[in-house]
Amino acid sequence: MSEYTLIATCAFGLEALVRQELDDLGLPVSEVRDGRVLFEGDAEAIAQANLWLRTADRVLIELARFPAETFDQLFDATRTLPWAEWLPRDAFMHVTARSHKSKLFSLRDCQKIVKKAMIEALRARYNQERFSEDGPRFPVEVALLNDQATLTLDTTGPSLHKRGYRSDAGSAPLKETLAAALVKLSRWEPPRLLADPLCGSGTILIEAALIARNQAPGLQRDFQGQAWPWLPAAIWQRAREQARKQIQPIDIRLLGSDSDGRVLKKARDNAEAAGVADLIAFQTLPVSQFRSRKRYGVWISNPPYGERLSDRQSLQTLYAELRAVWAELPDWSYFMLSGDPQLEQDLGKRASKRRKLFNGQIPCQYYQYFGPWPERAPRE
């Protein structure tokens, strides 16, 4: 079985989490860059990575890397690649381009050059002039950085954050990949109580439930590579069967609440679609009324944040409510993803640790307030 250099792409700040996930899958990491983690693997590794990676966006195959300061260099290096090994006669060749700090900056021209070179290589191999391009889709990207071109093939299709369970995200969606990252960074583990009293459509809690159950996040969706003849259906089927066998029964109850009953209906529907509705209790409740008798709980939320004056006034009210609720739960740990730089000041509490993350294009901080660890039961 062929070995490939593979790339797991991710949001900036999540590289270490993706690396750990790949290590857990037994896939050797060779290099970590900004937003990219390179690893080695075969066709089975491609299926595994797509099914199991919770915090990555895509799994790419690196086809080639070469210097490209001119269009001639780009064309010649692309044409020499064994395209017929990857693309069948009827392949739909979808080429995209990115460029940063490179002499070749016209994305449209780069796309045209790469596709022209691909077609010339296929003409020579298949001995035909025209291609129908009515078969499986092969997304090829040429990425130029400091005059170095990297050609990749996207095995994923729609981004990995599209798990297949979210019908409607509400007005301010949090990507599933980022939600999973928030849970992992909190180091929460059952049986500690996990709550999100600002849960919205429930993404954080659903991702936590999937993690607790050891349920592969990609089980309910398809991937681009499934349509390719050289990634056999048996490989994907075997990976799915193995993933289903690894789902663990667990008896936990996560708590989700929100003041908006309509968005909670979406949260319940999403949890049902994800197969974790039995693990999460949703309740229509203002955050100011949240209470718990449990000790050492973990609170993870993505509260609203805005720049308008009305937003700031609403935030001031929210922060006052949080201060009051947190005072009643002194041994809990709190984790808040926010784009509001005044959060610590307005909460009147300095975070134990902060981590820079991006919610889409919005720069955020993950404010981490560590409480005491749960007391260990005495040994008998």
mmCIF file of C-alpha atoms in Angstrom:
data_model
loop_
_atom_site.group_PDB
_atom_site.id
_atom_site.type_symbol
_atom_site.label_atom_id
_atom_site.label_comp_id
_atom_site.label_asym_id
_atom_site.label_seq_id
_atom_site.Cartn_x
_atom_site.Cartn_y
_atom_site.Cartn_z
ATOM 1 C CA MET A 1 0.000 0.000 0.000
ATOM 2 C CA SER A 2 1.368 3.428 -0.984
ATOM 3 C CA GLU A 3 2.694 5.795 1.678
ATOM 4 C CA TYR A 4 1.814 9.482 1.519
ATOM 5 C CA THR A 5 2.931 12.699 3.122
ATOM 6 C CA LEU A 6 -0.292 13.969 4.656
ATOM 7 C CA ILE A 7 -1.255 17.352 6.082
ATOM 8 C CA ALA A 8 -3.859 17.956 8.760
ATOM 9 C CA THR A 9 -4.863 21.606 8.521
ATOM 10 C CA CYS A 10 -6.284 23.434 11.518
ATOM 11 C CA ALA A 11 -7.022 26.844 12.976
ATOM 12 C CA PHE A 12 -4.034 28.728 14.365
ATOM 13 C CA GLY A 13 -3.409 27.757 17.966
ATOM 14 C CA LEU A 14 -4.693 24.191 17.651
ATOM 15 C CA GLU A 15 -1.575 22.582 16.169
ATOM 16 C CA ALA A 16 -0.512 20.914 19.440
ATOM 17 C CA LEU A 17 -3.959 19.368 19.874
ATOM 18 C CA VAL A 18 -3.957 18.004 16.322
ATOM 19 C CA ARG A 19 -0.489 16.565 16.864
ATOM 20 C CA GLN A 20 -1.654 14.833 20.032
ATOM 21 C CA GLU A 21 -4.662 13.403 18.203
ATOM 22 C CA LEU A 22 -2.414 12.010 15.472
ATOM 23 C CA ASP A 23 -0.089 10.534 18.105
ATOM 24 C CA ASP A 24 -3.095 8.872 19.739
ATOM 25 C CA LEU A 25 -4.020 7.354 16.360
ATOM 26 C CA GLY A 26 -0.486 6.009 15.963
ATOM 27 C CA LEU A 27 0.217 8.229 12.946
ATOM 28 C CA PRO A 28 3.806 9.579 13.013
ATOM 29 C CA VAL A 29 4.068 13.377 12.842
ATOM 30 C CA SER A 30 7.016 14.667 10.820
ATOM 31 C CA GLU A 31 6.599 18.448 11.044
ATOM 32 C CA VAL A 32 4.408 21.111 12.633
ATOM 33 C CA ARG A 33 3.834 24.479 10.949
ATOM 34 C CA ASP A 34 1.371 27.297 11.533
ATOM 35 C CA GLY A 35 -2.041 25.801 10.867
ATOM 36 C CA ARG A 36 -0.589 22.563 9.482
ATOM 37 C CA VAL A 37 0.593 19.281 10.957
ATOM 38 C CA LEU A 38 2.435 16.940 8.580
ATOM 39 C CA PHE A 39 2.361 13.187 9.091
ATOM 40 C CA GLU A 40 3.005 9.996 7.155
ATOM 41 C CA GLY A 41 0.460 7.344 6.324
ATOM 42 C CA ASP A 42 -1.213 5.061 3.813
ATOM 43 C CA ALA A 43 -4.789 4.876 2.544
ATOM 44 C CA GLU A 44 -5.981 3.485 5.879
ATOM 45 C CA ALA A 45 -4.369 6.448 7.651
ATOM 46 C CA ILE A 46 -6.308 8.814 5.382
ATOM 47 C CA ALA A 47 -9.589 7.163 6.348
ATOM 48 C CA GLN A 48 -8.648 7.074 10.044
ATOM 49 C CA ALA A 49 -7.605 10.718 10.159
ATOM 50 C CA ASN A 50 -10.774 11.904 8.443
ATOM 51 C CA LEU A 51 -12.980 9.859 10.758
ATOM 52 C CA TRP A 52 -11.216 10.605 14.043
ATOM 53 C CA LEU A 53 -9.624 14.065 14.014
ATOM 54 C CA ARG A 54 -11.742 16.341 16.198
ATOM 55 C CA THR A 55 -9.769 19.594 16.025
ATOM 56 C CA ALA A 56 -8.439 19.543 12.431
ATOM 57 C CA ASP A 57 -10.169 21.044 9.382
ATOM 58 C CA ARG A 58 -8.938 18.892 6.499
ATOM 59 C CA VAL A 59 -6.671 16.001 5.553
ATOM 60 C CA LEU A 60 -4.570 16.772 2.487
ATOM 61 C CA ILE A 61 -2.137 14.673 0.474
ATOM 62 C CA GLU A 62 1.045 16.577 -0.329
ATOM 63 C CA LEU A 63 1.751 15.785 -3.976
ATOM 64 C CA ALA A 64 4.880 17.899 -4.419
ATOM 65 C CA ARG A 65 6.869 20.828 -3.077
ATOM 66 C CA PHE A 66 9.201 22.817 -5.311
ATOM 67 C CA PRO A 67 10.592 26.338 -5.976
ATOM 68 C CA ALA A 68 8.384 28.452 -8.257
ATOM 69 C CA GLU A 69 9.523 32.003 -8.924
ATOM 70 C CA THR A 70 8.203 32.015 -12.498
ATOM 71 C CA PHE A 71 5.190 30.598 -14.311
ATOM 72 C CA ASP A 72 7.539 28.412 -16.359
ATOM 73 C CA GLN A 73 8.911 26.847 -13.175
ATOM 74 C CA LEU A 74 5.406 26.269 -11.870
ATOM 75 C CA PHE A 75 4.234 24.746 -15.155
ATOM 76 C CA ASP A 76 7.242 22.488 -15.720
ATOM 77 C CA ALA A 77 7.350 21.102 -12.182
ATOM 78 C CA THR A 78 3.601 20.458 -12.193
ATOM 79 C CA ARG A 79 3.630 18.743 -15.595
ATOM 80 C CA THR A 80 6.316 16.245 -14.532
ATOM 81 C CA LEU A 81 4.169 14.841 -11.720
ATOM 82 C CA PRO A 82 2.484 11.429 -12.228
ATOM 83 C CA TRP A 83 -1.042 12.820 -12.450
ATOM 84 C CA ALA A 84 -2.443 9.663 -14.031
ATOM 85 C CA GLU A 85 -1.647 7.795 -10.805
ATOM 86 C CA TRP A 86 -4.110 10.040 -8.978
ATOM 87 C CA LEU A 87 -6.629 11.252 -11.577
ATOM 88 C CA PRO A 88 -8.748 8.913 -13.730
ATOM 89 C CA ARG A 89 -9.753 9.899 -17.259
ATOM 90 C CA ASP A 90 -13.047 11.418 -16.148
ATOM 91 C CA ALA A 91 -11.694 13.287 -13.097
ATOM 92 C CA PHE A 92 -13.231 16.674 -12.367
ATOM 93 C CA MET A 93 -10.139 18.815 -11.771
ATOM 94 C CA HIS A 94 -10.948 21.634 -9.363
ATOM 95 C CA VAL A 95 -7.864 23.825 -8.847
ATOM 96 C CA THR A 96 -7.573 26.582 -6.235
ATOM 97 C CA ALA A 97 -4.613 28.780 -5.322
ATOM 98 C CA ARG A 98 -3.138 30.754 -2.426
ATOM 99 C CA SER A 99 -0.084 32.992 -2.429
ATOM 100 C CA HIS A 100 1.859 34.760 0.320
ATOM 101 C CA LYS A 101 5.179 36.575 0.058
ATOM 102 C CA SER A 102 5.782 35.146 -3.420
ATOM 103 C CA LYS A 103 6.562 36.568 -6.858
ATOM 104 C CA LEU A 104 3.642 34.645 -8.327
ATOM 105 C CA PHE A 105 0.725 36.452 -6.727
ATOM 106 C CA SER A 106 -2.025 36.253 -9.360
ATOM 107 C CA LEU A 107 -4.184 33.424 -8.057
ATOM 108 C CA ARG A 108 -6.188 33.102 -11.257
ATOM 109 C CA ASP A 109 -3.025 32.759 -13.346
ATOM 110 C CA CYS A 110 -1.577 30.194 -10.936
ATOM 111 C CA GLN A 111 -4.781 28.158 -11.162
ATOM 112 C CA LYS A 112 -4.733 28.256 -14.966
ATOM 113 C CA ILE A 113 -1.059 27.292 -15.181
ATOM 114 C CA VAL A 114 -1.427 24.339 -12.820
ATOM 115 C CA LYS A 115 -4.527 22.988 -14.542
ATOM 116 C CA LYS A 116 -2.952 23.387 -17.973
ATOM 117 C CA ALA A 117 0.101 21.437 -16.802
ATOM 118 C CA MET A 118 -2.105 18.720 -15.309
ATOM 119 C CA ILE A 119 -4.049 18.337 -18.553
ATOM 120 C CA GLU A 120 -0.882 18.145 -20.651
ATOM 121 C CA ALA A 121 0.468 15.404 -18.393
ATOM 122 C CA LEU A 122 -2.810 13.480 -18.639
ATOM 123 C CA ARG A 123 -2.930 13.894 -22.431
ATOM 124 C CA ALA A 124 0.476 12.263 -22.724
ATOM 125 C CA ARG A 125 -0.489 9.426 -20.386
ATOM 126 C CA TYR A 126 -4.024 8.708 -21.661
ATOM 127 C CA ASN A 127 -3.344 9.582 -25.308
ATOM 128 C CA GLN A 128 -6.431 11.770 -25.690
ATOM 129 C CA GLU A 129 -7.005 15.477 -26.267
ATOM 130 C CA ARG A 130 -10.166 16.252 -24.306
ATOM 131 C CA PHE A 131 -11.407 15.181 -20.899
ATOM 132 C CA SER A 132 -15.061 15.071 -19.911
ATOM 133 C CA GLU A 133 -14.437 15.987 -16.254
ATOM 134 C CA ASP A 134 -17.774 14.431 -15.323
ATOM 135 C CA GLY A 135 -16.357 11.948 -12.816
ATOM 136 C CA PRO A 136 -15.200 12.180 -9.191
ATOM 137 C CA ARG A 137 -14.078 15.565 -7.917
ATOM 138 C CA PHE A 138 -10.356 16.000 -7.200
ATOM 139 C CA PRO A 139 -9.696 19.293 -5.353
ATOM 140 C CA VAL A 140 -6.099 20.368 -6.051
ATOM 141 C CA GLU A 141 -4.566 23.390 -4.351
ATOM 142 C CA VAL A 142 -1.377 25.222 -5.240
ATOM 143 C CA ALA A 143 -0.095 27.134 -2.216
ATOM 144 C CA LEU A 144 2.797 29.549 -2.719
ATOM 145 C CA LEU A 145 4.824 30.703 0.269
ATOM 146 C CA ASN A 146 8.170 32.486 -0.067
ATOM 147 C CA ASP A 147 8.387 31.351 -3.709
ATOM 148 C CA GLN A 148 7.919 27.694 -2.752
ATOM 149 C CA ALA A 149 4.932 25.895 -4.281
ATOM 150 C CA THR A 150 3.118 23.078 -2.508
ATOM 151 C CA LEU A 151 0.574 21.040 -4.446
ATOM 152 C CA THR A 152 -2.003 19.182 -2.382
ATOM 153 C CA LEU A 153 -5.050 16.997 -2.927
ATOM 154 C CA ASP A 154 -7.960 17.402 -0.500
ATOM 155 C CA THR A 155 -9.275 14.037 0.724
ATOM 156 C CA THR A 156 -11.886 15.579 3.032
ATOM 157 C CA GLY A 157 -14.327 17.654 0.997
ATOM 158 C CA PRO A 158 -16.470 19.862 3.245
ATOM 159 C CA SER A 159 -14.443 20.874 6.302
ATOM 160 C CA LEU A 160 -14.212 18.373 9.150
ATOM 161 C CA HIS A 161 -16.163 20.712 11.424
ATOM 162 C CA LYS A 162 -19.232 19.651 9.438
ATOM 163 C CA ARG A 163 -19.931 16.526 11.470
ATOM 164 C CA GLY A 164 -23.385 15.998 10.034
ATOM 165 C CA TYR A 165 -25.440 16.558 13.172
ATOM 166 C CA ARG A 166 -26.012 20.317 13.242
ATOM 167 C CA SER A 167 -29.158 21.338 11.389
ATOM 168 C CA ASP A 168 -29.150 25.006 12.359
ATOM 169 C CA ALA A 169 -26.360 26.724 14.262
ATOM 170 C CA GLY A 170 -28.310 29.740 15.500
ATOM 171 C CA SER A 171 -27.139 33.302 15.091
ATOM 172 C CA ALA A 172 -23.551 32.891 16.336
ATOM 173 C CA PRO A 173 -22.265 29.412 15.502
ATOM 174 C CA LEU A 174 -19.170 27.943 17.112
ATOM 175 C CA LYS A 175 -17.399 25.471 14.859
ATOM 176 C CA GLU A 176 -17.453 21.920 16.111
ATOM 177 C CA THR A 177 -13.666 21.643 15.739
ATOM 178 C CA LEU A 178 -13.131 24.661 17.993
ATOM 179 C CA ALA A 179 -15.722 23.411 20.487
ATOM 180 C CA ALA A 180 -13.874 20.090 20.708
ATOM 181 C CA ALA A 181 -10.632 22.008 21.243
ATOM 182 C CA LEU A 182 -12.158 23.969 24.133
ATOM 183 C CA VAL A 183 -13.153 20.717 25.822
ATOM 184 C CA LYS A 184 -9.748 19.131 25.292
ATOM 185 C CA LEU A 185 -7.901 22.206 26.559
ATOM 186 C CA SER A 186 -10.007 22.185 29.733
ATOM 187 C CA ARG A 187 -8.747 18.667 30.511
ATOM 188 C CA TRP A 188 -12.245 17.744 31.636
ATOM 189 C CA GLU A 189 -12.874 14.055 32.169
ATOM 190 C CA PRO A 190 -15.857 12.146 33.528
ATOM 191 C CA PRO A 191 -17.163 11.778 36.169
ATOM 192 C CA ARG A 192 -16.648 15.515 36.837
ATOM 193 C CA LEU A 193 -19.741 17.514 36.031
ATOM 194 C CA LEU A 194 -19.500 19.583 32.847
ATOM 195 C CA ALA A 195 -21.886 22.472 32.268
ATOM 196 C CA ASP A 196 -22.421 25.203 29.704
ATOM 197 C CA PRO A 197 -25.020 27.636 31.088
ATOM 198 C CA LEU A 198 -24.706 29.737 27.903
ATOM 199 C CA CYS A 199 -24.984 26.725 25.631
ATOM 200 C CA GLY A 200 -26.796 28.143 22.582
ATOM 201 C CA SER A 201 -27.153 25.324 20.052
ATOM 202 C CA GLY A 202 -25.220 22.971 22.332
ATOM 203 C CA THR A 203 -22.043 22.451 20.323
ATOM 204 C CA ILE A 204 -19.603 22.420 23.260
ATOM 205 C CA LEU A 205 -21.630 19.864 25.192
ATOM 206 C CA ILE A 206 -22.251 17.675 22.153
ATOM 207 C CA GLU A 207 -18.541 17.576 21.362
ATOM 208 C CA ALA A 208 -17.787 16.776 25.012
ATOM 209 C CA ALA A 209 -20.285 13.915 24.916
ATOM 210 C CA LEU A 210 -18.711 12.523 21.743
ATOM 211 C CA ILE A 211 -15.293 12.660 23.418
ATOM 212 C CA ALA A 212 -16.585 11.000 26.588
ATOM 213 C CA ARG A 213 -18.188 8.218 24.557
ATOM 214 C CA ASN A 214 -15.084 7.850 22.360
ATOM 215 C CA GLN A 215 -17.304 8.293 19.318
ATOM 216 C CA ALA A 216 -15.463 9.231 16.128
ATOM 217 C CA PRO A 217 -16.710 12.664 14.996
ATOM 218 C CA GLY A 218 -16.787 11.716 11.314
ATOM 219 C CA LEU A 219 -19.037 8.676 11.568
ATOM 220 C CA GLN A 220 -22.114 10.498 10.259
ATOM 221 C CA ARG A 221 -20.643 12.042 7.124
ATOM 222 C CA ASP A 222 -18.900 11.193 3.866
ATOM 223 C CA PHE A 223 -15.513 12.327 2.586
ATOM 224 C CA GLN A 224 -14.215 13.387 -0.811
ATOM 225 C CA GLY A 225 -11.697 10.550 -0.984
ATOM 226 C CA GLN A 226 -14.442 7.927 -0.831
ATOM 227 C CA ALA A 227 -15.148 8.622 -4.515
ATOM 228 C CA TRP A 228 -11.576 7.943 -5.648
ATOM 229 C CA PRO A 229 -10.775 4.532 -7.156
ATOM 230 C CA TRP A 230 -7.383 4.262 -5.444
ATOM 231 C CA LEU A 231 -8.884 4.726 -1.968
ATOM 232 C CA PRO A 232 -11.022 1.555 -1.982
ATOM 233 C CA ALA A 233 -14.447 1.487 -0.367
ATOM 234 C CA ALA A 234 -13.334 -1.445 1.793
ATOM 235 C CA ILE A 235 -10.811 0.779 3.578
ATOM 236 C CA TRP A 236 -13.438 3.346 4.532
ATOM 237 C CA GLN A 237 -15.916 0.639 5.523
ATOM 238 C CA ARG A 238 -13.344 -1.096 7.712
ATOM 239 C CA ALA A 239 -12.383 2.183 9.398
ATOM 240 C CA ARG A 240 -16.042 2.920 10.171
ATOM 241 C CA GLU A 241 -16.668 -0.563 11.545
ATOM 242 C CA GLN A 242 -13.631 -0.304 13.812
ATOM 243 C CA ALA A 243 -14.730 3.149 14.985
ATOM 244 C CA ARG A 244 -18.215 1.896 15.870
ATOM 245 C CA LYS A 245 -16.693 -0.908 17.950
ATOM 246 C CA GLN A 246 -14.695 1.645 19.945
ATOM 247 C CA ILE A 247 -17.754 3.591 21.139
ATOM 248 C CA GLN A 248 -17.895 3.216 24.914
ATOM 249 C CA PRO A 249 -21.084 3.118 26.986
ATOM 250 C CA ILE A 250 -20.880 5.764 29.689
ATOM 251 C CA ASP A 251 -23.232 6.992 32.384
ATOM 252 C CA ILE A 252 -22.836 10.768 32.621
ATOM 253 C CA ARG A 253 -25.147 13.773 32.478
ATOM 254 C CA LEU A 254 -23.871 17.041 31.059
ATOM 255 C CA LEU A 255 -25.801 20.234 31.799
ATOM 256 C CA GLY A 256 -26.776 22.801 29.193
ATOM 257 C CA SER A 257 -28.934 25.850 29.718
ATOM 258 C CA ASP A 258 -29.813 29.037 27.888
ATOM 259 C CA SER A 259 -32.377 31.784 28.271
ATOM 260 C CA ASP A 260 -33.551 31.291 24.666
ATOM 261 C CA GLY A 261 -35.937 28.356 24.447
ATOM 262 C CA ARG A 262 -35.934 28.421 20.646
ATOM 263 C CA VAL A 263 -32.196 27.873 20.375
ATOM 264 C CA LEU A 264 -32.440 25.098 22.974
ATOM 265 C CA LYS A 265 -34.853 23.286 20.658
ATOM 266 C CA LYS A 266 -32.035 23.302 18.092
ATOM 267 C CA ALA A 267 -29.600 22.084 20.751
ATOM 268 C CA ARG A 268 -31.830 19.127 21.576
ATOM 269 C CA ASP A 269 -32.276 18.304 17.892
ATOM 270 C CA ASN A 270 -28.502 18.480 17.351
ATOM 271 C CA ALA A 271 -27.796 16.226 20.331
ATOM 272 C CA GLU A 272 -30.365 13.732 19.056
ATOM 273 C CA ALA A 273 -28.793 13.761 15.593
ATOM 274 C CA ALA A 274 -25.327 13.245 17.099
ATOM 275 C CA GLY A 275 -26.555 10.271 19.108
ATOM 276 C CA VAL A 276 -25.752 11.799 22.504
ATOM 277 C CA ALA A 277 -29.138 13.140 23.628
ATOM 278 C CA ASP A 278 -29.128 10.683 26.541
ATOM 279 C CA LEU A 279 -25.958 12.285 27.922
ATOM 280 C CA ILE A 280 -27.082 15.936 28.004
ATOM 281 C CA ALA A 281 -29.827 17.635 30.014
ATOM 282 C CA PHE A 282 -30.942 20.919 28.433
ATOM 283 C CA GLN A 283 -32.974 23.483 30.356
ATOM 284 C CA THR A 284 -34.387 26.914 29.548
ATOM 285 C CA LEU A 285 -32.783 29.002 32.270
ATOM 286 C CA PRO A 286 -31.179 32.455 32.543
ATOM 287 C CA VAL A 287 -27.519 32.191 33.477
ATOM 288 C CA SER A 288 -28.206 34.213 36.623
ATOM 289 C CA GLN A 289 -30.317 31.323 37.933
ATOM 290 C CA PHE A 290 -27.778 28.559 37.332
ATOM 291 C CA ARG A 291 -27.098 26.539 40.481
ATOM 292 C CA SER A 292 -25.496 23.193 41.259
ATOM 293 C CA ARG A 293 -24.837 21.128 44.361
ATOM 294 C CA LYS A 294 -21.990 19.328 42.614
ATOM 295 C CA ARG A 295 -18.453 20.198 43.643
ATOM 296 C CA TYR A 296 -15.437 20.562 41.348
ATOM 297 C CA GLY A 297 -17.560 21.108 38.262
ATOM 298 C CA VAL A 298 -16.236 22.392 34.948
ATOM 299 C CA TRP A 299 -17.940 25.304 33.161
ATOM 300 C CA ILE A 300 -17.079 25.861 29.485
ATOM 301 C CA SER A 301 -18.808 28.643 27.555
ATOM 302 C CA ASN A 302 -18.519 30.835 24.500
ATOM 303 C CA PRO A 303 -20.350 33.939 25.770
ATOM 304 C CA PRO A 304 -21.497 36.708 23.421
ATOM 305 C CA TYR A 305 -19.081 39.529 22.716
ATOM 306 C CA GLY A 306 -19.583 42.691 20.663
ATOM 307 C CA GLU A 307 -18.325 46.189 19.987
ATOM 308 C CA ARG A 308 -21.482 48.319 19.920
ATOM 309 C CA LEU A 309 -22.421 50.354 22.997
ATOM 310 C CA SER A 310 -25.572 48.288 23.472
ATOM 311 C CA ASP A 311 -23.439 45.147 23.333
ATOM 312 C CA ARG A 312 -21.133 46.489 26.035
ATOM 313 C CA GLN A 313 -24.050 47.323 28.280
ATOM 314 C CA SER A 314 -25.408 43.802 27.832
ATOM 315 C CA LEU A 315 -21.975 42.357 28.544
ATOM 316 C CA GLN A 316 -21.679 44.369 31.745
ATOM 317 C CA THR A 317 -24.955 42.846 32.903
ATOM 318 C CA LEU A 318 -23.813 39.355 31.898
ATOM 319 C CA TYR A 319 -20.476 39.708 33.696
ATOM 320 C CA ALA A 320 -22.226 40.884 36.864
ATOM 321 C CA GLU A 321 -24.441 37.794 36.709
ATOM 322 C CA LEU A 322 -21.419 35.546 36.178
ATOM 323 C CA ARG A 323 -19.630 37.033 39.177
ATOM 324 C CA ALA A 324 -22.642 36.311 41.367
ATOM 325 C CA VAL A 325 -23.099 32.739 40.111
ATOM 326 C CA TRP A 326 -19.393 31.903 40.311
ATOM 327 C CA ALA A 327 -19.271 33.125 43.908
ATOM 328 C CA GLU A 328 -21.693 30.307 44.776
ATOM 329 C CA LEU A 329 -19.470 27.711 43.048
ATOM 330 C CA PRO A 330 -16.010 28.482 44.476
ATOM 331 C CA ASP A 331 -14.398 25.118 43.718
ATOM 332 C CA TRP A 332 -15.444 24.970 40.063
ATOM 333 C CA SER A 333 -13.136 25.557 37.090
ATOM 334 C CA TYR A 334 -14.225 28.061 34.431
ATOM 335 C CA PHE A 335 -13.242 28.267 30.766
ATOM 336 C CA MET A 336 -14.461 31.121 28.573
ATOM 337 C CA LEU A 337 -13.729 31.738 24.891
ATOM 338 C CA SER A 338 -14.199 35.436 24.203
ATOM 339 C CA GLY A 339 -13.175 38.146 21.790
ATOM 340 C CA ASP A 340 -13.749 40.761 24.492
ATOM 341 C CA PRO A 341 -10.357 42.089 25.681
ATOM 342 C CA GLN A 342 -12.029 43.550 28.786
ATOM 343 C CA LEU A 343 -13.410 40.257 30.057
ATOM 344 C CA GLU A 344 -10.934 39.829 32.913
ATOM 345 C CA GLN A 345 -11.284 43.452 33.965
ATOM 346 C CA ASP A 346 -15.076 43.399 33.895
ATOM 347 C CA LEU A 347 -15.264 40.047 35.675
ATOM 348 C CA GLY A 348 -12.878 41.374 38.297
ATOM 349 C CA LYS A 349 -10.912 38.157 38.107
ATOM 350 C CA ARG A 350 -7.596 37.454 36.406
ATOM 351 C CA ALA A 351 -7.449 34.197 34.464
ATOM 352 C CA SER A 352 -5.060 31.469 35.598
ATOM 353 C CA LYS A 353 -4.027 31.092 31.964
ATOM 354 C CA ARG A 354 -4.916 32.551 28.578
ATOM 355 C CA ARG A 355 -4.555 31.019 25.137
ATOM 356 C CA LYS A 356 -4.945 32.875 21.841
ATOM 357 C CA LEU A 357 -7.409 31.212 19.485
ATOM 358 C CA PHE A 358 -9.488 32.231 16.481
ATOM 359 C CA ASN A 359 -13.256 31.869 16.285
ATOM 360 C CA GLY A 360 -13.507 32.062 12.510
ATOM 361 C CA GLN A 361 -11.720 35.308 11.675
ATOM 362 C CA ILE A 362 -12.234 36.767 15.159
ATOM 363 C CA PRO A 363 -9.129 36.781 17.392
ATOM 364 C CA CYS A 364 -10.111 35.501 20.823
ATOM 365 C CA GLN A 365 -8.634 34.512 24.131
ATOM 366 C CA TYR A 366 -9.466 31.291 25.912
ATOM 367 C CA TYR A 367 -9.652 32.451 29.519
ATOM 368 C CA GLN A 368 -8.939 29.568 31.883
ATOM 369 C CA TYR A 369 -9.803 29.830 35.569
ATOM 370 C CA PHE A 370 -8.527 26.741 37.343
ATOM 371 C CA GLY A 371 -10.304 25.557 40.457
ATOM 372 C CA PRO A 372 -9.023 22.914 42.878
ATOM 373 C CA TRP A 373 -8.740 19.325 41.717
ATOM 374 C CA PRO A 374 -11.388 16.938 43.041
ATOM 375 C CA GLU A 375 -10.508 15.268 46.308
ATOM 376 C CA ARG A 376 -9.359 11.701 45.899
ATOM 377 C CA ALA A 377 -11.293 9.008 47.660
ATOM 378 C CA PRO A 378 -9.299 7.536 50.553
ATOM 379 C CA ARG A 379 -7.761 4.144 49.947
ATOM 380 C CA GLU A 380 -9.231 1.260 51.859
#
